[in-house]
Coordinates of C-alpha atoms and ligand atoms in Angstrom, one line a residue:
X3 CA 39.8 80.0 131.6
X4 CA 43.0 82.3 131.0
X5 CA 44.9 82.7 134.5
X6 CA 46.9 84.9 136.4
X7 CA 50.1 83.9 137.3
X8 CA 51.5 86.1 140.2
X9 CA 53.6 86.6 143.2
X10 CA 51.8 85.9 146.4
X11 CA 54.8 86.6 149.3
X12 CA 57.5 89.7 148.4
X13 CA 58.4 88.4 145.2
X14 CA 61.3 85.8 144.2
X15 CA 58.4 83.0 144.4
X16 CA 59.6 81.5 142.0
X17 CA 56.8 82.3 139.2
X18 CA 59.4 81.9 136.3
X19 CA 59.4 78.3 136.5
X20 CA 55.3 77.8 137.3
X21 CA 54.8 80.6 134.2
X22 CA 57.0 77.8 131.9
X23 CA 55.6 75.0 133.6
X24 CA 51.8 75.7 132.8
X25 CA 52.6 78.0 128.8
X26 CA 51.3 75.0 127.1
X27 CA 48.2 75.5 128.3
X28 CA 48.1 78.3 127.1
X29 CA 48.2 80.3 123.6
X30 CA 50.1 84.2 124.7
X31 CA 51.6 84.8 127.9
X32 CA 51.3 88.9 128.5
X33 CA 53.3 90.6 131.0
X34 CA 51.3 93.7 133.4
X35 CA 53.2 95.8 134.9
X36 CA 57.0 95.7 136.2
X37 CA 60.4 96.2 134.6
X38 CA 63.7 94.6 133.6
X39 CA 63.9 94.3 137.9
X40 CA 62.3 91.4 137.5
X41 CA 64.5 88.2 137.0
X42 CA 62.4 85.4 136.6
X43 CA 64.8 81.8 136.7
X44 CA 64.2 78.9 134.5
X45 CA 65.8 75.2 133.7
X46 CA 64.9 73.8 131.7
X47 CA 66.5 70.3 130.6
X48 CA 69.7 71.6 133.2
X49 CA 70.0 74.9 130.8
X50 CA 69.6 78.4 132.9
X51 CA 67.6 81.3 131.6
X52 CA 66.8 84.5 133.6
X53 CA 63.6 86.9 131.7
X54 CA 63.9 90.1 133.4
X55 CA 61.5 91.4 130.6
X56 CA 60.1 88.9 128.3
X57 CA 57.8 87.1 129.4
X58 CA 59.2 83.3 130.7
X59 CA 56.7 81.6 128.0
X60 CA 59.2 82.3 125.0
X61 CA 60.8 79.2 125.7
X62 CA 57.9 77.7 124.3
X63 CA 58.2 77.5 120.1
X64 CA 55.2 79.2 118.8
X65 CA 54.0 81.0 122.0
X66 CA 53.1 84.7 121.6
X67 CA 54.7 86.4 124.5
X68 CA 53.1 90.1 125.1
X69 CA 54.4 93.3 127.1
X70 CA 51.9 96.0 128.3
X71 CA 51.3 99.2 129.1
X72 CA 51.5 98.5 132.8
X73 CA 55.1 97.8 132.2
X74 CA 58.4 100.5 131.8
X75 CA 60.6 99.1 129.2
X76 CA 63.5 100.2 128.5
X77 CA 64.5 99.4 125.0
X78 CA 68.4 98.6 125.5
X79 CA 67.2 96.1 128.1
X80 CA 64.4 94.3 126.1
X81 CA 66.9 94.4 122.6
X82 CA 69.7 92.7 125.4
X83 CA 67.3 90.3 126.3
X84 CA 65.8 89.4 123.0
X85 CA 70.1 88.6 121.8
X86 CA 70.7 86.8 124.6
X87 CA 68.1 84.7 124.4
X88 CA 68.6 84.3 120.6
X89 CA 71.8 83.5 121.6
X90 CA 70.6 80.0 123.1
X91 CA 68.4 79.0 120.1
X92 CA 65.2 80.5 121.3
X93 CA 64.0 83.0 118.1
X94 CA 62.0 85.8 119.4
X95 CA 61.3 86.7 116.4
X96 CA 56.8 87.3 115.3
X97 CA 56.0 86.1 118.8
X98 CA 57.3 88.9 120.8
X99 CA 54.3 92.4 121.3
X100 CA 55.5 95.3 123.3
X101 CA 52.1 98.0 123.4
X102 CA 52.3 101.2 122.2
X103 CA 51.2 102.8 125.6
X104 CA 54.6 101.6 127.6
X105 CA 56.7 104.2 129.2
X106 CA 59.9 104.1 128.3
X107 CA 62.8 104.0 131.1
X108 CA 65.8 106.5 129.7
X109 CA 68.3 106.6 131.0
X110 CA 68.1 110.0 133.6
X111 CA 65.7 107.9 134.8
X112 CA 68.4 105.3 136.5
X113 CA 70.2 108.2 137.4
X114 CA 67.7 109.1 139.0
X115 CA 67.0 106.5 141.1
X116 CA 70.1 106.7 142.1
X117 CA 70.3 109.8 143.6
X118 CA 66.6 108.8 145.4
X119 CA 68.3 106.4 147.3
X120 CA 71.3 108.0 148.5
X121 CA 69.5 110.9 149.4
X122 CA 66.5 107.9 151.6
X123 CA 69.7 107.3 153.4
X124 CA 69.5 104.9 156.2
X125 CA 65.9 104.6 155.2
X126 CA 66.3 103.9 151.6
X127 CA 64.3 101.2 150.1
X128 CA 67.0 98.7 147.9
X129 CA 65.8 99.2 144.4
X130 CA 67.5 97.7 141.8
X131 CA 69.1 100.7 140.2
X132 CA 67.2 100.3 137.4
X133 CA 65.3 103.6 136.7
X134 CA 61.8 101.9 137.2
X135 CA 60.5 103.8 140.1
X136 CA 61.4 107.3 138.6
X137 CA 60.0 106.3 135.3
X138 CA 56.7 104.8 136.6
X139 CA 57.1 108.3 138.7
X140 CA 56.8 110.5 135.1
X141 CA 53.9 108.2 133.7
X142 CA 51.7 109.8 136.8
X143 CA 53.4 112.9 136.5
X144 CA 52.3 112.9 133.4
X145 CA 55.4 113.8 131.4
X146 CA 56.0 109.9 130.5
X147 CA 57.5 109.3 126.7
X148 CA 55.9 105.7 125.7
X149 CA 56.8 103.8 123.3
X150 CA 54.4 104.9 120.3
X151 CA 56.1 108.2 120.4
X152 CA 59.2 107.0 119.4
X153 CA 57.1 107.2 115.6
X154 CA 57.4 111.4 115.9
X155 CA 60.8 112.1 113.8
X156 CA 60.4 115.8 113.8
X157 CA 63.0 117.4 115.3
X158 CA 60.3 119.8 116.9
X159 CA 57.5 117.2 117.6
X160 CA 56.2 116.0 120.4
X161 CA 58.6 113.4 121.7
X162 CA 61.5 115.9 121.1
X163 CA 59.8 118.9 122.8
X164 CA 59.3 116.1 125.6
X165 CA 62.7 114.9 125.8
X166 CA 64.0 118.1 125.4
X167 CA 62.6 118.8 128.7
X168 CA 63.2 116.0 130.9
X169 CA 66.8 115.9 130.0
X170 CA 66.3 119.9 131.7
X171 CA 64.7 118.5 134.9
X172 CA 67.7 115.8 134.7
X173 CA 69.7 118.7 134.5
X174 CA 69.0 120.7 137.0
X175 CA 68.6 117.6 139.5
X176 CA 71.9 116.1 139.1
X177 CA 74.8 118.2 139.5
X178 CA 78.2 117.4 138.1
X179 CA 77.1 116.4 134.7
X180 CA 75.0 117.3 132.0
X181 CA 72.8 114.4 130.1
X182 CA 72.3 116.2 126.4
X183 CA 68.6 115.9 125.0
X184 CA 70.1 115.8 121.0
X185 CA 72.2 113.2 122.3
X186 CA 69.6 111.3 124.0
X187 CA 66.6 111.8 120.6
X188 CA 69.9 110.1 118.5
X189 CA 69.8 107.4 120.7
X190 CA 66.2 107.1 120.3
X191 CA 65.6 106.7 116.6
X192 CA 68.5 105.2 116.1
X193 CA 66.3 102.6 118.7
X194 CA 62.9 102.8 116.2
X195 CA 63.5 100.7 113.6
X196 CA 64.5 98.1 115.3
X197 CA 61.4 98.5 118.2
X198 CA 58.9 99.3 116.0
X199 CA 57.7 95.6 114.2
X200 CA 57.3 94.9 118.1
X201 CA 54.6 97.5 118.4
X202 CA 50.6 97.1 118.9
X203 CA 47.9 98.1 120.4
X204 CA 48.0 95.2 122.8
X205 CA 44.4 96.0 124.1
X206 CA 42.6 95.1 120.6
X207 CA 44.8 92.1 120.0
X208 CA 44.2 90.1 123.5
X209 CA 40.5 91.2 122.9
X210 CA 40.7 89.7 119.1
X211 CA 42.6 86.6 120.3
X212 CA 40.5 85.8 123.7
X213 CA 37.4 86.4 121.4
X214 CA 38.8 83.5 119.4
X215 CA 39.0 81.8 121.9
X216 CA 42.8 81.8 122.5
X217 CA 43.6 81.3 126.6
X218 CA 46.2 83.5 127.7
X219 CA 48.1 83.5 131.0
X220 CA 49.3 86.7 132.9
X221 CA 52.6 86.8 134.3
X222 CA 52.8 89.1 137.6
X223 CA 56.2 90.1 138.2
X224 CA 57.0 91.3 142.2
X225 CA 54.4 90.2 144.3
X226 CA 51.4 91.5 146.7
X227 CA 53.5 92.7 149.3
X228 CA 55.8 95.0 146.9
X229 CA 52.2 96.2 145.7
X230 CA 52.4 99.7 145.0
X231 CA 48.7 99.9 146.9
X232 CA 48.5 96.9 148.4
X233 CA 52.3 95.8 149.3
X234 CA 54.7 97.2 152.7
X235 CA 54.6 100.8 152.0
X236 CA 57.4 102.9 151.2
X237 CA 59.0 99.3 150.9
X238 CA 57.2 98.2 147.6
X239 CA 57.8 98.7 143.8
X240 CA 56.1 101.3 142.0
X241 CA 53.3 99.7 140.1
X242 CA 50.3 96.5 141.2
X243 CA 51.4 93.5 141.0
X244 CA 48.0 92.3 142.4
X245 CA 45.6 90.5 140.1
X246 CA 43.7 94.2 138.8
X247 CA 46.9 95.5 137.4
X248 CA 46.7 92.8 134.8
X249 CA 43.5 94.3 133.9
X250 CA 44.7 98.4 134.0
X251 CA 48.5 96.9 132.6
X252 CA 46.7 94.9 129.5
X253 CA 43.7 97.1 128.5
X254 CA 41.8 93.6 129.2
X255 CA 38.3 93.9 131.5
X256 CA 38.7 92.2 134.8
X257 CA 36.4 89.4 134.0
X258 CA 38.7 88.2 131.4
X259 CA 41.5 87.6 133.6
X260 CA 39.5 84.1 134.6
X261 CA 41.1 82.3 137.5
X262 CA 44.5 83.4 139.2
X263 CA 47.1 81.4 141.0
X264 CA 49.4 82.8 143.9
X265 CA 52.4 81.6 143.9
X266 CA 54.0 81.2 147.1
X267 CA 57.2 79.4 148.2
X268 CA 56.8 76.8 151.3
X269 CA 58.5 79.1 153.5
X270 CA 59.3 82.9 152.4
X271 CA 62.0 85.7 151.4
X272 CA 62.2 89.3 150.7
X273 CA 65.0 91.4 149.2
X274 CA 66.1 94.8 149.7
X275 CA 64.4 96.6 153.0
X276 CA 61.1 96.8 155.0
X277 CA 59.5 95.0 157.8
X278 CA 59.6 91.1 157.7
X279 CA 57.9 89.0 161.0
X280 CA 59.2 85.8 160.1
X281 CA 62.6 86.7 159.3
X282 CA 65.5 84.4 160.6
X283 CA 68.9 85.9 161.4
X284 CA 70.8 83.2 162.3
X285 CA 72.0 80.0 161.4
X286 CA 68.7 78.8 160.4
X287 CA 68.3 82.3 157.8
X288 CA 71.3 80.8 156.7
X289 CA 70.4 77.5 155.9
X290 CA 67.2 78.5 153.8
X291 CA 69.4 80.3 152.3
X292 CA 72.1 78.7 150.9
X293 CA 69.8 75.7 150.5
X294 CA 67.0 77.7 148.0
X295 CA 70.5 80.1 146.6
X296 CA 68.8 82.4 147.5
X297 CA 70.1 85.3 145.6
X298 CA 68.6 88.0 143.8
X299 CA 68.5 87.4 140.4
X300 CA 68.8 90.7 139.5
X301 CA 70.7 91.7 141.1
X302 CA 72.9 88.9 143.2
X303 CA 71.7 90.4 146.5
X304 CA 71.0 87.8 149.6
X305 CA 67.7 87.4 150.1
X306 CA 66.5 87.9 153.5
X307 CA 64.7 84.6 154.6
X308 CA 62.2 82.8 157.4
X309 CA 59.2 81.3 157.9
X310 CA 55.8 80.2 156.5
X311 CA 54.4 83.4 157.0
X312 CA 50.1 82.4 156.6
X313 CA 49.2 86.2 157.4
X314 CA 50.5 87.3 154.5
X315 CA 49.4 84.5 152.5
X316 CA 46.0 84.9 153.4
X317 CA 46.2 88.9 153.0
X318 CA 47.8 87.9 148.9
X319 CA 44.5 85.7 148.4
X320 CA 41.7 88.1 149.8
X321 CA 43.2 91.3 147.3
X322 CA 44.2 89.1 144.8
X323 CA 40.9 86.6 144.5
X324 CA 43.6 83.6 144.9
X325 CA 41.3 80.4 143.5
X326 CA 44.4 77.9 143.9
X327 CA 48.8 78.1 145.1
X328 CA 51.1 76.8 143.7
X329 CA 54.0 76.3 146.2
X330 CA 57.1 76.3 145.5
X331 CA 60.3 74.8 146.6
X332 CA 59.0 72.3 149.6
X333 CA 62.7 70.8 148.9
X334 CA 64.6 73.7 150.5
X335 CA 62.9 72.4 153.5
X336 CA 64.5 68.6 153.6
X337 CA 66.2 67.2 156.3
X338 CA 65.3 70.1 159.0
X339 CA 64.1 68.5 162.2
X340 CA 61.0 70.9 162.3
X341 CA 59.5 73.8 160.9
X342 CA 57.3 76.7 161.4
X343 CA 54.4 78.3 160.3
X344 CA 53.0 82.2 161.3
X345 CA 49.6 82.1 161.8
X346 CA 49.1 85.2 163.7
X347 CA 51.0 87.9 165.0
X348 CA 51.3 89.3 168.0
X349 CA 51.1 93.5 168.4
X350 CA 50.6 96.2 170.3
X351 CA 49.3 93.6 173.1
X352 CA 46.9 92.3 170.8
X353 CA 47.0 89.0 168.5
X354 CA 45.6 90.2 164.7
X355 CA 45.1 87.7 162.3
X356 CA 44.7 90.6 159.2
X357 CA 48.1 92.3 158.4
X358 CA 47.9 96.2 159.3
X359 CA 47.8 98.9 157.5
X360 CA 50.6 101.1 159.1
X361 CA 53.6 100.2 158.6
X362 CA 55.3 100.8 161.6
X363 CA 52.7 98.6 163.3
X364 CA 53.7 96.1 160.9
X365 CA 57.4 96.6 162.0
X366 CA 56.1 95.8 165.3
X367 CA 54.5 92.3 164.9
X368 CA 56.2 88.9 166.0
X369 CA 54.7 86.3 165.1
X370 CA 52.8 83.6 166.7
X371 CA 53.9 80.4 165.1
X372 CA 52.4 76.6 164.9
X373 CA 55.6 73.8 165.3
X374 CA 55.4 71.2 162.5
X375 CA 57.1 67.7 162.4
X376 CA 59.8 68.1 159.4
X377 CA 61.0 65.2 156.8
X378 CA 64.0 63.5 156.8
X379 CA 63.2 62.1 153.5
X380 CA 64.0 64.2 149.9
X381 CA 61.5 65.3 148.3
X382 CA 63.5 67.0 145.1
X383 CA 62.0 65.9 142.6
X384 CA 59.3 64.2 143.3
X385 CA 56.0 64.5 141.1
X386 CA 53.8 62.9 142.9
X387 CA 51.4 64.2 146.3
X388 CA 50.9 60.5 147.4
X389 CA 55.0 59.7 147.1
X390 CA 55.8 62.8 149.5
X391 CA 57.3 62.2 153.4
X392 CA 53.7 62.1 155.4
X393 CA 55.0 65.0 157.5
X394 CA 55.4 67.3 153.7
X395 CA 52.1 66.0 153.3
X396 CA 51.0 67.3 156.4
X397 CA 52.9 70.5 155.8
X398 CA 51.6 71.1 152.7
X399 CA 47.9 70.9 153.8
X400 CA 48.6 72.9 156.9
X401 CA 49.8 75.8 154.7
X402 CA 46.7 75.6 152.5
X403 CA 44.3 75.7 155.7
X404 CA 46.1 78.5 157.1
X405 CA 46.2 80.6 154.1
X406 CA 43.0 80.1 153.1
X407 CA 43.2 78.3 150.1
X408 CA 44.6 75.1 148.0
X409 CA 47.4 73.8 146.2
X410 CA 47.4 73.3 142.9
X411 CA 50.7 72.9 142.4
X412 CA 53.7 72.0 144.7
X413 CA 56.7 72.3 143.2
X414 CA 59.9 69.8 144.3
X415 CA 62.3 71.6 142.2
X416 CA 63.9 73.7 139.8
X417 CA 63.5 71.9 136.9
X418 CA 60.5 72.0 134.7
X419 CA 59.5 68.3 136.0
X420 CA 60.4 68.4 139.7
X421 CA 56.3 69.5 140.7
X422 CA 52.9 68.0 141.5
X423 CA 50.2 68.8 140.0
X424 CA 48.0 68.7 143.2
X425 CA 45.5 69.4 141.3
X426 CA 44.3 70.5 138.1
X427 CA 41.1 71.6 137.9
X428 CA 42.3 74.7 140.3
X429 CA 44.5 75.8 136.8
X430 CA 41.1 76.6 134.6
Ligands
GDP508 P1 61.0 84.6 140.0 O1 61.0 85.6 139.8 O2 59.0 84.1 140.9 O3 60.5 84.0 139.0 O4 61.2 83.7 140.9 P2 63.2 83.9 140.8 O5 63.3 83.7 139.6 O6 64.1 85.4 141.6 O7 63.6 82.8 142.0 C1 62.7 81.1 142.7 C2 64.4 80.6 142.4 O8 64.0 79.5 142.7 C3 64.6 80.3 140.8 O9 66.0 80.0 140.7 C4 63.7 79.0 140.2 O10 65.0 77.9 139.7 C5 64.0 78.3 141.5 N1 63.0 76.9 142.0 C6 61.4 77.7 141.6 N2 61.2 76.2 142.2 C7 61.5 76.0 142.6 C8 61.4 74.6 143.7 O11 61.0 74.0 143.9 N3 63.0 74.2 144.5 C9 64.0 74.7 144.4 N4 64.7 74.3 144.8 N5 63.8 75.6 143.4 C10 63.0 76.1 142.8

């Protein structure tokens, strides 16, 4: 069965590790949304790899990696990542495909991102300033430039026309400097020879592969609570990180997806602005941040940390149709005397068990906690569920019950083999 692996919280759940771990079961790994704002950190044999745009499956020889139409592509960032992988001994040649329909992130998108955040002032979203949001705005505004458009080399063709229009719009908005359309066009023309061999009709490729019995892993970036439709709007990313995004972002039918695996930390983190009901701001928050190394892989920003929010994960289970969870970073909780799990919210005088759609209301939600005993023995590197301390087993069981989804995988460290496969049947 094909499998979609996505974030069940606010991103940074450890999707990179889980995708890397499961990749040998598949032939193709396909990214369906987001851009190089993602930062998937994977440790293999003590070596660290950080992937932003290229699917984490690339670390395995022979796996074909696909960047779908739902992704926004900064070609310079793509090439830089390919070069970095080559320098680390990973050969991407012949096994990396980019959709002809993926939209490009161009220099004016980055500038407009920074400008928009500055204009929002106190109400900033906390974007990565990489131009992702403005590139999606252009896509929806029907003025975007797509990867396949770069094939047009004529001076008066649709590509030159679109670049001139977009650059003129940028120059009207960004007051003190001018961008030159012809320079940008020349840059794009220079990129094409390297990009062209990667460009493909991804929908056709996937359809053929699936028809031939090959298995595909669909890789999500960011997380469910950052989804443009289902996240805590407006503190969200600009694409559909949820399972539906895999269908639209790759050109496959929803039934092709097969099973959906939600990756969730055994606690909660969030980077950027927006409500986070279980946030811990004192010493406990610092303890989770330090032990969990909760600093953004893309920006280095400290992540906000808090207790596991089962209401949020239950919500993720519903909007994605989760079949199973991969619970990560259990080891980070080692040594804490007791743990809290948020099972409901108290909001405006009522107890609520579903996430409110209104972000202002969500910001007023106070967690209703259940307290569980912690464990003293280290769990790091444990590979069998039965070897976990009794309290850790009970904690996992409580997270499963409170979230309404069984755990297929429990991760006990950043390395590939620091993993418990709790129920392989749930992985399709
Ligand atoms: P992603 O974007 O969802 O892939 O997540 P990130 O890469 O931003 O953050 C996850 C971080 O946690 C990475 O540095 C991983 O190496 C690390 N990680 C993943 N699983 C575990 C785990 O079980 N234990 C610990 N201690 N670290 C983990």
